[in-house]
């Protein structure tokens, strides 16, 4: 497999994309329509040493990230953290009609700031391409205004206030994106509820097959892979829709199995714990009580 091409600086990104030298080496707002696409980009995967926040519309460009492809035909926002691998493919059947912008931020620009400490809390930097943020017209206007302020600030004479002001704008943009993702989880009901139904099917099937002693509990990664979403996107969605993380959903399904065995069999607690994949019955009892407020023994007694 070909090693991804690493773009180390924003200046190098500008050069590769046929853009003028950036006015600031550590931050740049690029007009997506000014990017020159080359067929050479179809042959290579890429990784950036800086953050990229992209609003793209009406593009004949496909981006491949992991095993997912996304065709940017609508106004969507997509986030990439340093080190993530992606591939850009240019459609041969039509000429790209680019619009939108790309905000590039090198980690050194936010170094030693509150944002540097907090930026990883914005989990959408770890979402896949197919989990991008679909923006309403009003939401897009809000973000366009913020990016316009960022561009205006670093185009102006740089002074001792400039960096703090720009970092404040970036933080505001990220907070708005967090709000808009929350809205997307709620409003895309059909898609999201299909995902919830499929999650239930996966967990039911996994526990039905048994052999938890060998397999253990399903991991969040295992469930997310079967649902074709990233683990953080799945947990974010579930938290908004159900108030629980993916791990909590897995544990709930496990407790259902435990209740069934405790109420319908005479198996010792240690045997049930072992069947459900626990090496130590104490760990099983602790989880069971945290979920039900009863110990396994107390729960079993309630049926006698």
PDB file of N, CA, C and O in Angstrom, residues 3-4 17 25 28 38 47 63 67 71 90 93 104 106 116 128 139-140 160 163 193 197 208 221 281 303-304:
ATOM      1  N   UNK A   3       2.324   4.793   0.814  1.00  0.00           N
ATOM      2  CA  UNK A   3       2.341   5.611   2.008  1.00  0.00           C
ATOM      3  C   UNK A   3       1.717   6.977   1.717  1.00  0.00           C
ATOM      4  O   UNK A   3       2.000   7.584   0.688  1.00  0.00           O
ATOM      5  N   UNK A   4       0.831   7.473   2.606  1.00  0.00           N
ATOM      6  CA  UNK A   4       0.210   8.781   2.367  1.00  0.00           C
ATOM      7  C   UNK A   4       1.251   9.885   2.265  1.00  0.00           C
ATOM      8  O   UNK A   4       2.267   9.855   2.954  1.00  0.00           O
ATOM      9  N   UNK A  17      -1.719  23.259  -4.047  1.00  0.00           N
ATOM     10  CA  UNK A  17      -3.058  23.521  -4.560  1.00  0.00           C
ATOM     11  C   UNK A  17      -3.111  24.727  -5.487  1.00  0.00           C
ATOM     12  O   UNK A  17      -4.200  25.195  -5.828  1.00  0.00           O
ATOM     13  N   UNK A  25       1.807  32.132   8.224  1.00  0.00           N
ATOM     14  CA  UNK A  25       2.281  30.748   8.053  1.00  0.00           C
ATOM     15  C   UNK A  25       1.511  29.702   8.850  1.00  0.00           C
ATOM     16  O   UNK A  25       1.597  28.511   8.554  1.00  0.00           O
ATOM     17  N   UNK A  28      -4.831  30.060   7.744  1.00  0.00           N
ATOM     18  CA  UNK A  28      -5.221  30.524   6.413  1.00  0.00           C
ATOM     19  C   UNK A  28      -6.686  30.172   6.157  1.00  0.00           C
ATOM     20  O   UNK A  28      -7.155  29.102   6.561  1.00  0.00           O
ATOM     21  N   UNK A  38      -5.605  18.956  -9.571  1.00  0.00           N
ATOM     22  CA  UNK A  38      -4.749  18.240 -10.515  1.00  0.00           C
ATOM     23  C   UNK A  38      -5.098  16.763 -10.489  1.00  0.00           C
ATOM     24  O   UNK A  38      -5.452  16.204  -9.444  1.00  0.00           O
ATOM     25  N   UNK A  47      -2.084  13.266   4.201  1.00  0.00           N
ATOM     26  CA  UNK A  47      -2.265  13.539   5.612  1.00  0.00           C
ATOM     27  C   UNK A  47      -1.699  14.923   5.900  1.00  0.00           C
ATOM     28  O   UNK A  47      -0.689  15.331   5.306  1.00  0.00           O
ATOM     29  N   UNK A  63     -14.241  12.813  -1.774  1.00  0.00           N
ATOM     30  CA  UNK A  63     -13.184  12.605  -0.791  1.00  0.00           C
ATOM     31  C   UNK A  63     -13.360  11.220  -0.192  1.00  0.00           C
ATOM     32  O   UNK A  63     -14.468  10.828   0.175  1.00  0.00           O
ATOM     33  N   UNK A  67     -12.799   3.878   4.718  1.00  0.00           N
ATOM     34  CA  UNK A  67     -13.472   3.089   3.697  1.00  0.00           C
ATOM     35  C   UNK A  67     -14.708   3.806   3.146  1.00  0.00           C
ATOM     36  O   UNK A  67     -15.464   3.244   2.373  1.00  0.00           O
ATOM     37  N   UNK A  71     -19.587  12.491  -1.610  1.00  0.00           N
ATOM     38  CA  UNK A  71     -19.651  13.380  -2.771  1.00  0.00           C
ATOM     39  C   UNK A  71     -20.192  14.726  -2.293  1.00  0.00           C
ATOM     40  O   UNK A  71     -21.331  14.814  -1.862  1.00  0.00           O
ATOM     41  N   UNK A  90     -11.112  13.511  -8.268  1.00  0.00           N
ATOM     42  CA  UNK A  90     -11.764  14.491  -9.125  1.00  0.00           C
ATOM     43  C   UNK A  90     -12.555  13.758 -10.191  1.00  0.00           C
ATOM     44  O   UNK A  90     -12.031  12.895 -10.895  1.00  0.00           O
ATOM     45  N   UNK A  93     -16.152  13.195 -15.358  1.00  0.00           N
ATOM     46  CA  UNK A  93     -17.303  13.423 -16.220  1.00  0.00           C
ATOM     47  C   UNK A  93     -17.826  14.846 -16.159  1.00  0.00           C
ATOM     48  O   UNK A  93     -18.699  15.230 -16.912  1.00  0.00           O
ATOM     49  N   UNK A 104      -7.573  26.541   7.662  1.00  0.00           N
ATOM     50  CA  UNK A 104      -6.419  25.736   8.041  1.00  0.00           C
ATOM     51  C   UNK A 104      -5.771  26.369   9.276  1.00  0.00           C
ATOM     52  O   UNK A 104      -5.476  27.570   9.276  1.00  0.00           O
ATOM     53  N   UNK A 106      -2.684  25.614  12.081  1.00  0.00           N
ATOM     54  CA  UNK A 106      -1.579  24.798  12.573  1.00  0.00           C
ATOM     55  C   UNK A 106      -1.634  24.735  14.101  1.00  0.00           C
ATOM     56  O   UNK A 106      -1.958  25.739  14.750  1.00  0.00           O
ATOM     57  N   UNK A 116      -5.970  25.018  22.857  1.00  0.00           N
ATOM     58  CA  UNK A 116      -5.020  23.915  22.661  1.00  0.00           C
ATOM     59  C   UNK A 116      -5.325  22.765  23.615  1.00  0.00           C
ATOM     60  O   UNK A 116      -5.194  21.592  23.262  1.00  0.00           O
ATOM     61  N   UNK A 128     -16.104  10.355  10.629  1.00  0.00           N
ATOM     62  CA  UNK A 128     -15.767  10.012   9.251  1.00  0.00           C
ATOM     63  C   UNK A 128     -16.452  10.974   8.287  1.00  0.00           C
ATOM     64  O   UNK A 128     -17.346  11.732   8.664  1.00  0.00           O
ATOM     65  N   UNK A 139     -27.546  28.510   9.453  1.00  0.00           N
ATOM     66  CA  UNK A 139     -26.328  28.038  10.112  1.00  0.00           C
ATOM     67  C   UNK A 139     -25.095  28.369   9.272  1.00  0.00           C
ATOM     68  O   UNK A 139     -24.057  28.771   9.806  1.00  0.00           O
ATOM     69  N   UNK A 140     -25.237  28.221   7.968  1.00  0.00           N
ATOM     70  CA  UNK A 140     -24.110  28.525   7.091  1.00  0.00           C
ATOM     71  C   UNK A 140     -23.740  29.997   7.158  1.00  0.00           C
ATOM     72  O   UNK A 140     -22.555  30.357   7.168  1.00  0.00           O
ATOM     73  N   UNK A 160      -0.505  42.526  19.157  1.00  0.00           N
ATOM     74  CA  UNK A 160      -0.472  41.591  20.280  1.00  0.00           C
ATOM     75  C   UNK A 160      -1.845  41.010  20.616  1.00  0.00           C
ATOM     76  O   UNK A 160      -1.949  40.031  21.355  1.00  0.00           O
ATOM     77  N   UNK A 163      -3.782  37.294  17.746  1.00  0.00           N
ATOM     78  CA  UNK A 163      -3.838  35.846  17.948  1.00  0.00           C
ATOM     79  C   UNK A 163      -4.979  35.461  18.889  1.00  0.00           C
ATOM     80  O   UNK A 163      -5.735  34.521  18.612  1.00  0.00           O
ATOM     81  N   UNK A 193     -32.970   6.824  13.697  1.00  0.00           N
ATOM     82  CA  UNK A 193     -33.737   5.765  14.331  1.00  0.00           C
ATOM     83  C   UNK A 193     -33.520   4.421  13.642  1.00  0.00           C
ATOM     84  O   UNK A 193     -33.584   3.375  14.292  1.00  0.00           O
ATOM     85  N   UNK A 197     -32.326   1.103  15.612  1.00  0.00           N
ATOM     86  CA  UNK A 197     -32.923  -0.225  15.417  1.00  0.00           C
ATOM     87  C   UNK A 197     -31.856  -1.251  15.051  1.00  0.00           C
ATOM     88  O   UNK A 197     -31.870  -2.384  15.534  1.00  0.00           O
ATOM     89  N   UNK A 208     -27.343 -13.535  21.532  1.00  0.00           N
ATOM     90  CA  UNK A 208     -28.035 -14.775  21.206  1.00  0.00           C
ATOM     91  C   UNK A 208     -27.041 -15.871  20.836  1.00  0.00           C
ATOM     92  O   UNK A 208     -27.225 -17.046  21.151  1.00  0.00           O
ATOM     93  N   UNK A 221     -15.976  -0.325  19.281  1.00  0.00           N
ATOM     94  CA  UNK A 221     -15.432  -0.338  17.922  1.00  0.00           C
ATOM     95  C   UNK A 221     -16.118  -1.396  17.072  1.00  0.00           C
ATOM     96  O   UNK A 221     -16.452  -1.147  15.906  1.00  0.00           O
ATOM     97  N   UNK A 281     -16.570 -12.907  39.608  1.00  0.00           N
ATOM     98  CA  UNK A 281     -17.987 -12.659  39.883  1.00  0.00           C
ATOM     99  C   UNK A 281     -18.192 -11.323  40.588  1.00  0.00           C
ATOM    100  O   UNK A 281     -19.252 -10.709  40.473  1.00  0.00           O
ATOM    101  N   UNK A 303     -37.704 -12.994  43.144  1.00  0.00           N
ATOM    102  CA  UNK A 303     -38.547 -13.887  42.336  1.00  0.00           C
ATOM    103  C   UNK A 303     -39.002 -15.107  43.125  1.00  0.00           C
ATOM    104  O   UNK A 303     -39.758 -15.928  42.632  1.00  0.00           O
ATOM    105  N   UNK A 304     -38.502 -15.254  44.354  1.00  0.00           N
ATOM    106  CA  UNK A 304     -38.843 -16.428  45.165  1.00  0.00           C
ATOM    107  C   UNK A 304     -39.880 -16.067  46.219  1.00  0.00           C
ATOM    108  O   UNK A 304     -39.914 -14.951  46.687  1.00  0.00           O
TER     109      UNK A 304
END
